[in-house]
Amino acid sequence: MPDSPTSARALRLGVAGPVGTGKSSLIATVCRALGEELRLGVITNDIYTDEDARFLRSAGVLDPERIRAVETGACPHTAIRDDITTNLLAAEDLERDFSPLDVVLIESGGDNLTATFSPALVDAQIFVLDVAGGGDVARKGGPGIGRADLLVVNKTDLAPYVGVDVPQMVADAEEAREGRAVLALSRHDAASIAALRAWVLSVLAAHRSGDHVPQDPGPMAPHFHADEEHPEGGFVHDHHAHDHAHAPAGVHSHE
Amino acid sequence: MTPDAHTIAMLLADARLPSGGYAFSSGLEPALQGGLPPSEIRAFLRARARTTTMVDAATAVVARVAGLASDPYAPVERAWAARTPSRAARQSSRELGRGLLRLATTLWPDSAPIAGLTRGDGAWSRPVVLGAVAAHAGVDATTLVRLAVYDDMACAVAALLKLEPGDPIDGVRLVIDACASLDPFTSQLAALTSPDSIPASSAPQSEMWAEAHAITNRRLFRA
């Protein structure tokens, strides 16, 4: 659990998704869109040392001192889920060194569809897919696609070149997510960036008011609950119906 | 509730313990990048066991004594640092120590031996933190030596499976062999009590590799 009252420290926002889908680029976009009004920090998780941190520093979107790299020993999923020690220490250091911060963005190392953040590390998370990875990926589901707080379908400007039907891919994603927020994003599409910006601000507002509760999108098998009043009864459920109430204008949500 | 000290020892030896160890290779990646032929890994591990690992195991034992006596840990840390000439090696050990200390203070906030490390803002090497945890949990000195040695060797071999993939069972053989090579020293190491008595057996070639590795931008492991 977070080690201080939730609203008293920065919102920790995770960004996960497969390699090459545009996680670093999305963080750069958030920094450009919100860097003037919010105090931001960034932590990158790399397989090879600090490649992503150097990309973001060279992008000039944030004071380079506010971008820190965590090395993951070739285990990017471990660093954000099974053993979050190094990331927590990095987040605490960043929050201490630049106190007060509004948002700390934590970028996962690129991994597969099962890599999601521990709710003990981040308050909310974005899972990033891109159209170039194939229009069918969103249908495959998985904990990140299904239950991250926001699913981004990135690089929509490339859709005509890779033969992907963006509205269909978004519809597939919405179905896999049972109505949770999906955003079709291109860094060349100002309206989509405005929607991303609004989503981040809405999550920050929910975090500060204490309304936002970190969710664990990790796999949980359907399980049985006994019903004490009807000993022969009980019910099975699978934790799919968590409440994700933040869906500002421009982000598709069917809640 | 705290289980028997043997259970805590097993917990501390478990690679799944969430304290940040998975990103380290016990100097093996630095060695391979520095030109160590994969055929020499067994010899490398034995040499590390006899030098760096032995210093760390002895440091943990002496830190445990300090923890049990409520003595300051700083002289132990200084003695360890004096025997660990590579700045990169000191830094990586202190990163590991910080991760382990975070775990220990979260699990045992009221422990006096562990609290002795959280006053002030000192950085503590992994063996000093390990010694403090042993003092708290009642892990005996002999077990602590074996734990320190096993952990260092198992860490290297876990990394080996990513650096030079082979039959994982061959890796287990390497761990068993390297740990057995230090068994003749276990009782001597376990009997140490003062910082001055920590053996000063350094490994200059490994330390050079560690320094070079720390400034490369192509590596899988932190150290």
Short mmCIF file of C-alpha atoms in Angstrom, two decimals:
data_model
loop_
_atom_site.label_atom_id
_atom_site.label_comp_id
_atom_site.label_asym_id
_atom_site.label_seq_id
_atom_site.Cartn_x
_atom_site.Cartn_y
_atom_site.Cartn_z
CA MET A 1 0.00 0.00 0.00
CA PRO A 2 1.12 3.61 -0.50
CA ASP A 3 3.31 4.66 2.41
CA SER A 4 1.74 8.08 2.94
CA PRO A 5 -1.79 9.45 2.72
CA THR A 6 -2.69 9.08 -0.95
CA SER A 7 -3.53 12.68 -1.62
CA ALA A 8 -0.41 14.02 0.16
CA ARG A 9 2.10 12.75 -2.37
CA ALA A 10 2.41 12.83 -6.15
CA LEU A 11 0.14 10.74 -8.33
CA ARG A 12 2.20 7.80 -9.53
CA LEU A 13 1.07 6.96 -13.05
CA GLY A 14 2.41 3.82 -14.76
CA VAL A 15 2.80 3.42 -18.52
CA ALA A 16 3.14 -0.18 -19.73
CA GLY A 17 2.86 -2.01 -23.03
CA PRO A 18 4.83 -4.06 -25.54
CA VAL A 19 8.14 -2.91 -26.99
CA GLY A 20 7.91 -0.18 -29.61
CA THR A 21 4.30 0.84 -29.05
CA GLY A 22 5.31 4.37 -28.05
CA LYS A 23 5.49 4.45 -24.26
CA SER A 24 8.41 6.92 -24.17
CA SER A 25 6.78 9.01 -26.85
CA LEU A 26 3.50 9.07 -24.90
CA ILE A 27 5.36 10.24 -21.80
CA ALA A 28 7.04 12.97 -23.86
CA THR A 29 3.58 13.96 -25.11
CA VAL A 30 2.22 14.16 -21.57
CA CYS A 31 5.24 16.25 -20.52
CA ARG A 32 4.67 18.65 -23.42
CA ALA A 33 0.93 18.88 -22.75
CA LEU A 34 1.16 19.32 -18.97
CA GLY A 35 4.71 20.40 -18.18
CA GLU A 36 3.71 24.05 -17.86
CA GLU A 37 0.95 23.54 -15.32
CA LEU A 38 2.07 20.46 -13.36
CA ARG A 39 5.29 19.58 -11.55
CA LEU A 40 6.30 16.33 -13.22
CA GLY A 41 8.92 13.64 -12.69
CA VAL A 42 9.69 10.60 -14.83
CA ILE A 43 11.16 7.18 -14.03
CA THR A 44 12.09 4.87 -16.88
CA ASN A 45 12.67 1.12 -16.65
CA ASP A 46 15.08 -0.20 -19.23
CA ILE A 47 16.46 -3.54 -20.19
CA TYR A 48 19.61 -1.93 -21.51
CA THR A 49 20.69 0.62 -18.91
CA ASP A 50 19.18 4.06 -19.45
CA GLU A 51 18.24 4.20 -23.14
CA ASP A 52 14.70 5.51 -22.57
CA ALA A 53 15.82 8.04 -19.97
CA ARG A 54 18.36 9.38 -22.46
CA PHE A 55 15.69 9.58 -25.17
CA LEU A 56 13.42 11.59 -22.91
CA ARG A 57 16.21 13.86 -21.69
CA SER A 58 17.24 14.57 -25.28
CA ALA A 59 13.62 15.28 -26.22
CA GLY A 60 13.93 18.38 -24.04
CA VAL A 61 10.43 18.02 -22.60
CA LEU A 62 11.48 18.13 -18.95
CA ASP A 63 14.43 19.17 -16.80
CA PRO A 64 16.84 16.22 -17.35
CA GLU A 65 17.37 15.99 -13.57
CA ARG A 66 13.72 15.02 -13.19
CA ILE A 67 14.14 11.94 -15.38
CA ARG A 68 15.61 8.93 -13.59
CA ALA A 69 16.40 5.47 -14.92
CA VAL A 70 15.90 2.15 -13.15
CA GLU A 71 17.79 -0.89 -14.43
CA THR A 72 15.83 -4.10 -14.47
CA GLY A 73 18.33 -6.94 -14.94
CA ALA A 74 16.46 -8.11 -18.04
CA CYS A 75 13.30 -8.54 -15.93
CA PRO A 76 11.09 -5.54 -16.72
CA HIS A 77 7.96 -7.27 -15.43
CA THR A 78 9.67 -8.14 -12.13
CA ALA A 79 10.66 -4.51 -11.60
CA ILE A 80 7.08 -3.25 -11.82
CA ARG A 81 5.21 -6.11 -10.21
CA ASP A 82 7.02 -8.87 -8.31
CA ASP A 83 9.81 -6.81 -6.74
CA ILE A 84 9.07 -3.10 -6.91
CA THR A 85 11.82 -2.10 -4.45
CA THR A 86 14.04 -0.21 -6.88
CA ASN A 87 11.15 1.65 -8.49
CA LEU A 88 9.70 2.63 -5.11
CA LEU A 89 13.08 3.91 -3.95
CA ALA A 90 13.45 5.88 -7.19
CA ALA A 91 9.95 7.37 -6.84
CA GLU A 92 10.57 8.32 -3.21
CA ASP A 93 13.94 9.89 -4.13
CA LEU A 94 12.41 11.88 -6.97
CA GLU A 95 9.51 13.07 -4.82
CA ARG A 96 11.93 14.09 -2.07
CA ASP A 97 14.44 15.83 -4.36
CA PHE A 98 11.80 17.86 -6.23
CA SER A 99 9.15 18.16 -3.55
CA PRO A 100 6.35 18.81 -4.14
CA LEU A 101 5.63 16.95 -7.38
CA ASP A 102 2.17 16.55 -8.87
CA VAL A 103 2.71 13.49 -11.03
CA VAL A 104 5.48 10.88 -11.31
CA LEU A 105 5.24 8.99 -14.59
CA ILE A 106 6.76 5.50 -14.40
CA GLU A 107 7.53 3.87 -17.72
CA SER A 108 7.76 0.09 -17.78
CA GLY A 109 10.40 -1.60 -19.87
CA GLY A 110 8.74 -2.95 -23.01
CA ASP A 111 7.42 -6.41 -22.30
CA ASN A 112 4.56 -8.65 -23.30
CA LEU A 113 0.81 -8.33 -22.86
CA THR A 114 0.87 -9.67 -19.28
CA ALA A 115 3.14 -7.00 -17.80
CA THR A 116 1.23 -4.67 -15.52
CA PHE A 117 2.14 -2.55 -12.51
CA SER A 118 1.62 -3.51 -8.89
CA PRO A 119 -0.96 -1.27 -7.22
CA ALA A 120 1.65 -0.81 -4.47
CA LEU A 121 3.84 1.03 -7.01
CA VAL A 122 1.39 3.11 -9.07
CA ASP A 123 -1.97 4.70 -8.38
CA ALA A 124 -3.16 4.32 -11.97
CA GLN A 125 -1.80 2.87 -15.18
CA ILE A 126 -1.99 3.29 -18.91
CA PHE A 127 -1.47 0.32 -21.23
CA VAL A 128 -0.21 1.23 -24.71
CA LEU A 129 -0.81 -0.68 -27.94
CA ASP A 130 -0.18 0.63 -31.43
CA VAL A 131 -1.90 0.09 -34.74
CA ALA A 132 1.35 -1.09 -36.33
CA GLY A 133 1.35 -4.08 -33.95
CA GLY A 134 -1.75 -5.35 -35.73
CA GLY A 135 -5.46 -4.60 -35.47
CA ASP A 136 -6.16 -7.91 -33.76
CA VAL A 137 -3.98 -7.33 -30.66
CA ALA A 138 -6.70 -5.52 -28.73
CA ARG A 139 -9.00 -8.53 -29.10
CA LYS A 140 -6.46 -10.76 -27.38
CA GLY A 141 -7.11 -9.15 -24.03
CA GLY A 142 -4.95 -9.89 -21.01
CA PRO A 143 -4.58 -8.01 -17.74
CA GLY A 144 -3.13 -4.83 -19.25
CA ILE A 145 -5.51 -4.55 -22.17
CA GLY A 146 -8.49 -5.67 -20.11
CA ARG A 147 -8.07 -3.79 -16.89
CA ALA A 148 -5.54 -0.94 -17.05
CA ASP A 149 -7.15 2.37 -16.12
CA LEU A 150 -6.70 3.58 -19.69
CA LEU A 151 -5.89 1.68 -22.88
CA VAL A 152 -4.20 3.77 -25.56
CA VAL A 153 -4.29 2.68 -29.19
CA ASN A 154 -1.28 4.63 -30.39
CA LYS A 155 0.04 5.83 -33.76
CA THR A 156 -3.39 6.07 -35.37
CA ASP A 157 -1.79 8.23 -38.09
CA LEU A 158 -0.07 5.04 -39.34
CA ALA A 159 -3.33 3.12 -39.77
CA PRO A 160 -3.69 3.68 -43.55
CA TYR A 161 -0.15 2.36 -44.11
CA VAL A 162 -0.58 -0.83 -42.09
CA GLY A 163 -4.14 -1.63 -43.15
CA VAL A 164 -5.73 -1.27 -39.72
CA ASP A 165 -9.30 -0.09 -39.18
CA VAL A 166 -8.91 2.17 -36.10
CA PRO A 167 -12.61 2.38 -35.16
CA GLN A 168 -12.80 -1.43 -35.32
CA MET A 169 -9.64 -1.80 -33.18
CA VAL A 170 -11.07 0.64 -30.62
CA ALA A 171 -14.39 -1.23 -30.64
CA ASP A 172 -12.55 -4.54 -30.09
CA ALA A 173 -10.64 -2.97 -27.20
CA GLU A 174 -13.79 -1.60 -25.64
CA GLU A 175 -15.35 -5.02 -25.82
CA ALA A 176 -12.27 -6.66 -24.24
CA ARG A 177 -12.38 -4.00 -21.51
CA GLU A 178 -16.07 -4.18 -20.84
CA GLY A 179 -16.46 -0.48 -21.35
CA ARG A 180 -13.34 0.84 -19.57
CA ALA A 181 -11.64 3.86 -21.14
CA VAL A 182 -9.93 3.54 -24.54
CA LEU A 183 -8.15 6.37 -26.33
CA ALA A 184 -7.09 6.39 -29.98
CA LEU A 185 -3.95 8.55 -29.93
CA SER A 186 -1.59 10.12 -32.41
CA ARG A 187 0.97 12.71 -31.49
CA HIS A 188 -0.03 14.43 -34.73
CA ASP A 189 -3.68 14.62 -33.69
CA ALA A 190 -4.23 17.56 -31.34
CA ALA A 191 -7.73 16.43 -30.32
CA SER A 192 -6.43 13.07 -29.13
CA ILE A 193 -3.65 14.76 -27.15
CA ALA A 194 -6.23 17.02 -25.52
CA ALA A 195 -8.21 13.94 -24.53
CA LEU A 196 -5.10 12.33 -23.01
CA ARG A 197 -4.34 15.52 -21.12
CA ALA A 198 -7.91 15.67 -19.78
CA TRP A 199 -7.71 12.03 -18.69
CA VAL A 200 -4.47 12.60 -16.73
CA LEU A 201 -5.95 15.67 -15.05
CA SER A 202 -9.12 13.78 -14.12
CA VAL A 203 -7.12 10.95 -12.53
CA LEU A 204 -4.99 13.49 -10.66
CA ALA A 205 -8.13 15.19 -9.36
CA ALA A 206 -9.55 11.83 -8.23
CA HIS A 207 -6.20 10.96 -6.59
CA ARG A 208 -6.12 14.25 -4.67
CA SER A 209 -9.69 13.96 -3.49
CA GLY A 210 -9.06 10.41 -2.34
CA ASP A 211 -11.70 9.02 -4.70
CA HIS A 212 -9.23 7.03 -6.75
CA VAL A 213 -8.28 3.61 -5.42
CA PRO A 214 -5.34 1.82 -7.09
CA GLN A 215 -6.53 -1.23 -8.97
CA ASP A 216 -4.68 -4.44 -9.55
CA PRO A 217 -5.22 -5.44 -13.16
CA GLY A 218 -3.28 -8.63 -12.66
CA PRO A 219 -4.79 -11.98 -13.40
CA MET A 220 -7.14 -13.31 -10.79
CA ALA A 221 -8.80 -16.63 -11.37
CA PRO A 222 -12.54 -16.91 -10.94
CA HIS A 223 -13.12 -17.95 -7.36
CA PHE A 224 -15.83 -19.09 -5.02
CA HIS A 225 -17.47 -17.15 -2.21
CA ALA A 226 -19.42 -19.11 0.37
CA ASP A 227 -22.85 -17.83 1.22
CA GLU A 228 -23.39 -18.26 4.97
CA GLU A 229 -27.15 -17.89 4.75
CA HIS A 230 -27.44 -20.59 2.11
CA PRO A 231 -24.78 -23.17 3.03
CA GLU A 232 -25.45 -25.19 -0.09
CA GLY A 233 -25.10 -22.06 -2.25
CA GLY A 234 -22.47 -19.37 -2.74
CA PHE A 235 -21.31 -17.78 -5.95
CA VAL A 236 -18.38 -17.61 -8.36
CA HIS A 237 -17.12 -14.32 -9.70
CA ASP A 238 -14.05 -13.10 -11.53
CA HIS A 239 -13.42 -9.48 -10.48
CA HIS A 240 -14.03 -8.06 -13.94
CA ALA A 241 -16.45 -5.39 -12.87
CA HIS A 242 -14.21 -2.95 -10.98
CA ASP A 243 -15.37 0.60 -11.00
CA HIS A 244 -13.28 2.96 -13.11
CA ALA A 245 -15.18 6.19 -12.99
CA HIS A 246 -12.81 8.60 -14.72
CA ALA A 247 -13.60 9.04 -18.38
CA PRO A 248 -13.46 12.64 -19.55
CA ALA A 249 -14.83 13.91 -22.81
CA GLY A 250 -13.02 12.52 -25.81
CA VAL A 251 -12.13 9.20 -24.21
CA HIS A 252 -14.40 6.36 -25.26
CA SER A 253 -16.08 4.79 -22.32
CA HIS A 254 -19.30 2.89 -22.01
CA GLU A 255 -19.87 3.17 -18.29
CA MET B 1 4.79 -13.13 14.69
CA THR B 2 8.24 -14.13 13.54
CA PRO B 3 9.06 -17.70 12.54
CA ASP B 4 12.15 -19.65 13.54
CA ALA B 5 15.49 -18.14 12.53
CA HIS B 6 16.04 -20.93 10.01
CA THR B 7 12.95 -19.85 8.12
CA ILE B 8 14.19 -16.27 8.05
CA ALA B 9 17.51 -17.53 6.70
CA MET B 10 15.70 -19.35 3.90
CA LEU B 11 13.65 -16.25 3.20
CA LEU B 12 16.82 -14.17 2.90
CA ALA B 13 18.34 -16.73 0.51
CA ASP B 14 15.28 -16.75 -1.74
CA ALA B 15 15.80 -14.89 -5.01
CA ARG B 16 12.10 -14.01 -4.95
CA LEU B 17 12.56 -11.88 -1.82
CA PRO B 18 11.44 -8.40 -2.95
CA SER B 19 14.56 -6.39 -2.20
CA GLY B 20 15.90 -5.55 -5.66
CA GLY B 21 18.46 -8.34 -6.12
CA TYR B 22 17.25 -9.56 -9.52
CA ALA B 23 19.00 -6.70 -11.33
CA PHE B 24 22.49 -7.79 -10.20
CA SER B 25 24.92 -10.48 -11.37
CA SER B 26 27.54 -10.69 -8.57
CA GLY B 27 30.16 -9.30 -10.94
CA LEU B 28 29.59 -11.96 -13.58
CA GLU B 29 28.38 -9.70 -16.38
CA PRO B 30 31.28 -7.31 -15.78
CA ALA B 31 33.65 -10.29 -16.01
CA LEU B 32 32.14 -11.66 -19.23
CA GLN B 33 32.08 -8.22 -20.82
CA GLY B 34 35.67 -7.76 -19.71
CA GLY B 35 36.72 -10.86 -21.60
CA LEU B 36 36.36 -13.77 -19.18
CA PRO B 37 35.84 -16.87 -21.36
CA PRO B 38 32.58 -18.66 -20.45
CA SER B 39 34.64 -21.82 -19.90
CA GLU B 40 36.28 -20.06 -16.93
CA ILE B 41 33.08 -19.25 -15.05
CA ARG B 42 33.61 -22.03 -12.50
CA ALA B 43 37.06 -20.66 -11.70
CA PHE B 44 35.69 -17.13 -11.60
CA LEU B 45 33.07 -18.08 -9.03
CA ARG B 46 35.61 -19.89 -6.86
CA ALA B 47 37.90 -16.88 -7.01
CA ARG B 48 35.06 -14.54 -6.15
CA ALA B 49 34.02 -16.79 -3.27
CA ARG B 50 37.56 -16.70 -1.89
CA THR B 51 37.86 -12.89 -2.19
CA THR B 52 34.87 -10.53 -2.49
CA THR B 53 32.34 -13.02 -1.13
CA MET B 54 34.53 -13.91 1.84
CA VAL B 55 34.94 -10.22 2.73
CA ASP B 56 31.16 -9.78 2.54
CA ALA B 57 30.44 -12.88 4.63
CA ALA B 58 32.91 -11.77 7.31
CA THR B 59 31.43 -8.27 7.26
CA ALA B 60 27.95 -9.69 7.81
CA VAL B 61 29.19 -11.72 10.77
CA VAL B 62 30.87 -8.72 12.40
CA ALA B 63 27.83 -6.52 11.73
CA ARG B 64 25.69 -9.16 13.45
CA VAL B 65 27.95 -8.95 16.51
CA ALA B 66 27.61 -5.15 16.49
CA GLY B 67 23.84 -5.47 16.19
CA LEU B 68 23.59 -7.90 19.10
CA ALA B 69 25.75 -5.62 21.27
CA SER B 70 23.96 -2.42 20.19
CA ASP B 71 27.32 -1.11 18.98
CA PRO B 72 27.49 1.33 16.06
CA TYR B 73 27.66 -0.19 12.59
CA ALA B 74 29.83 2.57 11.11
CA PRO B 75 33.20 0.94 11.99
CA VAL B 76 32.02 -2.27 10.29
CA GLU B 77 30.94 -0.38 7.18
CA ARG B 78 34.29 1.45 7.09
CA ALA B 79 36.20 -1.80 7.39
CA TRP B 80 34.15 -3.30 4.56
CA ALA B 81 34.65 -0.23 2.37
CA ALA B 82 38.41 -0.31 2.97
CA ARG B 83 38.42 -3.91 1.70
CA THR B 84 36.24 -3.08 -1.33
CA PRO B 85 38.43 -0.74 -3.35
CA SER B 86 36.17 -0.47 -6.42
CA ARG B 87 33.80 2.46 -6.11
CA ALA B 88 31.38 0.71 -8.50
CA ALA B 89 31.38 -2.40 -6.30
CA ARG B 90 30.75 -0.32 -3.18
CA GLN B 91 27.92 1.53 -4.86
CA SER B 92 26.17 -1.58 -6.12
CA SER B 93 26.45 -3.28 -2.73
CA ARG B 94 24.96 -0.20 -1.07
CA GLU B 95 22.08 -0.20 -3.56
CA LEU B 96 21.40 -3.81 -2.60
CA GLY B 97 21.74 -2.88 1.07
CA ARG B 98 19.23 -0.08 0.66
CA GLY B 99 16.68 -2.42 -0.91
CA LEU B 100 17.13 -4.99 1.82
CA LEU B 101 16.94 -2.34 4.53
CA ARG B 102 13.67 -1.04 3.07
CA LEU B 103 12.24 -4.53 3.29
CA ALA B 104 13.58 -5.07 6.83
CA THR B 105 12.34 -1.76 8.24
CA THR B 106 8.91 -2.36 6.70
CA LEU B 107 8.66 -5.88 8.11
CA TRP B 108 10.23 -5.14 11.52
CA PRO B 109 9.75 -1.45 12.35
CA ASP B 110 10.40 -2.01 16.07
CA SER B 111 13.64 -3.98 15.76
CA ALA B 112 16.52 -2.34 17.65
CA PRO B 113 19.33 -3.95 15.56
CA ILE B 114 17.65 -2.82 12.33
CA ALA B 115 16.78 0.64 13.65
CA GLY B 116 20.51 1.11 14.29
CA LEU B 117 20.87 1.48 10.51
CA THR B 118 18.15 4.06 10.01
CA ARG B 119 19.47 6.79 12.30
CA GLY B 120 21.25 9.42 10.23
CA ASP B 121 21.48 9.13 6.47
CA GLY B 122 24.34 6.67 6.06
CA ALA B 123 24.44 4.26 3.13
CA TRP B 124 24.95 0.65 4.19
CA SER B 125 26.41 -2.18 2.21
CA ARG B 126 24.38 -5.33 1.73
CA PRO B 127 26.48 -7.42 4.18
CA VAL B 128 26.07 -4.87 6.99
CA VAL B 129 22.28 -4.84 6.50
CA LEU B 130 22.29 -8.63 6.30
CA GLY B 131 24.19 -8.79 9.59
CA ALA B 132 21.69 -6.45 11.25
CA VAL B 133 18.78 -8.58 10.02
CA ALA B 134 20.54 -11.70 11.32
CA ALA B 135 20.96 -10.01 14.72
CA HIS B 136 17.26 -9.18 14.74
CA ALA B 137 16.01 -12.58 13.61
CA GLY B 138 18.35 -14.73 15.67
CA VAL B 139 20.21 -16.20 12.68
CA ASP B 140 23.43 -17.72 14.00
CA ALA B 141 26.86 -16.75 12.66
CA THR B 142 27.54 -20.03 10.85
CA THR B 143 24.23 -19.91 9.04
CA LEU B 144 24.88 -16.27 8.19
CA VAL B 145 28.22 -17.12 6.53
CA ARG B 146 26.58 -19.83 4.44
CA LEU B 147 23.70 -17.51 3.58
CA ALA B 148 26.02 -14.70 2.42
CA VAL B 149 28.07 -17.09 0.29
CA TYR B 150 25.08 -18.88 -1.19
CA ASP B 151 23.28 -15.65 -2.03
CA ASP B 152 26.28 -14.21 -3.87
CA MET B 153 26.87 -17.37 -5.90
CA ALA B 154 23.19 -17.99 -6.67
CA CYS B 155 22.86 -14.39 -7.84
CA ALA B 156 25.73 -14.87 -10.31
CA VAL B 157 24.31 -18.11 -11.67
CA ALA B 158 20.78 -16.71 -12.06
CA ALA B 159 22.34 -13.96 -14.19
CA LEU B 160 24.41 -16.53 -16.10
CA LEU B 161 21.22 -18.07 -17.49
CA LYS B 162 20.58 -14.80 -19.30
CA LEU B 163 24.18 -13.96 -20.19
CA GLU B 164 25.40 -17.35 -21.48
CA PRO B 165 22.31 -19.54 -21.59
CA GLY B 166 22.96 -23.21 -21.01
CA ASP B 167 21.45 -26.11 -19.08
CA PRO B 168 20.10 -24.55 -15.87
CA ILE B 169 21.13 -27.69 -13.96
CA ASP B 170 24.74 -26.98 -14.87
CA GLY B 171 24.22 -23.64 -13.14
CA VAL B 172 23.08 -25.42 -9.98
CA ARG B 173 26.31 -27.45 -10.10
CA LEU B 174 28.29 -24.22 -10.22
CA VAL B 175 26.52 -22.90 -7.12
CA ILE B 176 27.09 -26.13 -5.21
CA ASP B 177 30.74 -26.25 -6.20
CA ALA B 178 31.49 -22.62 -5.31
CA CYS B 179 29.70 -22.84 -1.95
CA ALA B 180 31.54 -26.07 -1.08
CA SER B 181 34.84 -24.40 -1.87
CA LEU B 182 34.32 -21.99 1.05
CA ASP B 183 33.10 -24.59 3.55
CA PRO B 184 36.59 -25.07 5.06
CA PHE B 185 36.53 -21.39 6.10
CA THR B 186 33.01 -21.27 7.53
CA SER B 187 33.86 -21.78 11.19
CA GLN B 188 36.77 -19.32 11.07
CA LEU B 189 34.59 -16.67 9.45
CA ALA B 190 31.73 -17.29 11.86
CA ALA B 191 34.03 -16.69 14.83
CA LEU B 192 35.03 -13.15 13.83
CA THR B 193 33.91 -10.33 16.10
CA SER B 194 35.85 -7.15 15.33
CA PRO B 195 36.00 -5.04 12.15
CA ASP B 196 39.80 -5.35 12.13
CA SER B 197 39.54 -9.10 11.76
CA ILE B 198 37.61 -9.01 8.46
CA PRO B 199 39.91 -10.59 5.85
CA ALA B 200 41.28 -8.18 3.25
CA SER B 201 41.25 -10.35 0.16
CA SER B 202 40.47 -8.24 -2.85
CA ALA B 203 40.24 -9.21 -6.52
CA PRO B 204 41.88 -6.46 -8.60
CA GLN B 205 40.90 -7.91 -11.99
CA SER B 206 37.23 -8.19 -10.98
CA GLU B 207 37.32 -4.70 -9.54
CA MET B 208 38.65 -3.33 -12.84
CA TRP B 209 35.88 -5.17 -14.67
CA ALA B 210 33.31 -3.70 -12.25
CA GLU B 211 34.59 -0.18 -12.91
CA ALA B 212 34.47 -0.62 -16.70
CA HIS B 213 31.01 -2.19 -16.53
CA ALA B 214 29.61 0.69 -14.49
CA ILE B 215 30.20 3.16 -17.33
CA THR B 216 29.10 1.04 -20.27
CA ASN B 217 25.65 1.75 -21.70
CA ARG B 218 25.07 -1.80 -22.87
CA ARG B 219 24.40 -4.09 -19.98
CA LEU B 220 21.61 -6.30 -18.72
CA PHE B 221 22.60 -6.08 -15.06
CA ARG B 222 23.32 -3.23 -12.74
CA ALA B 223 26.59 -4.82 -11.58
#
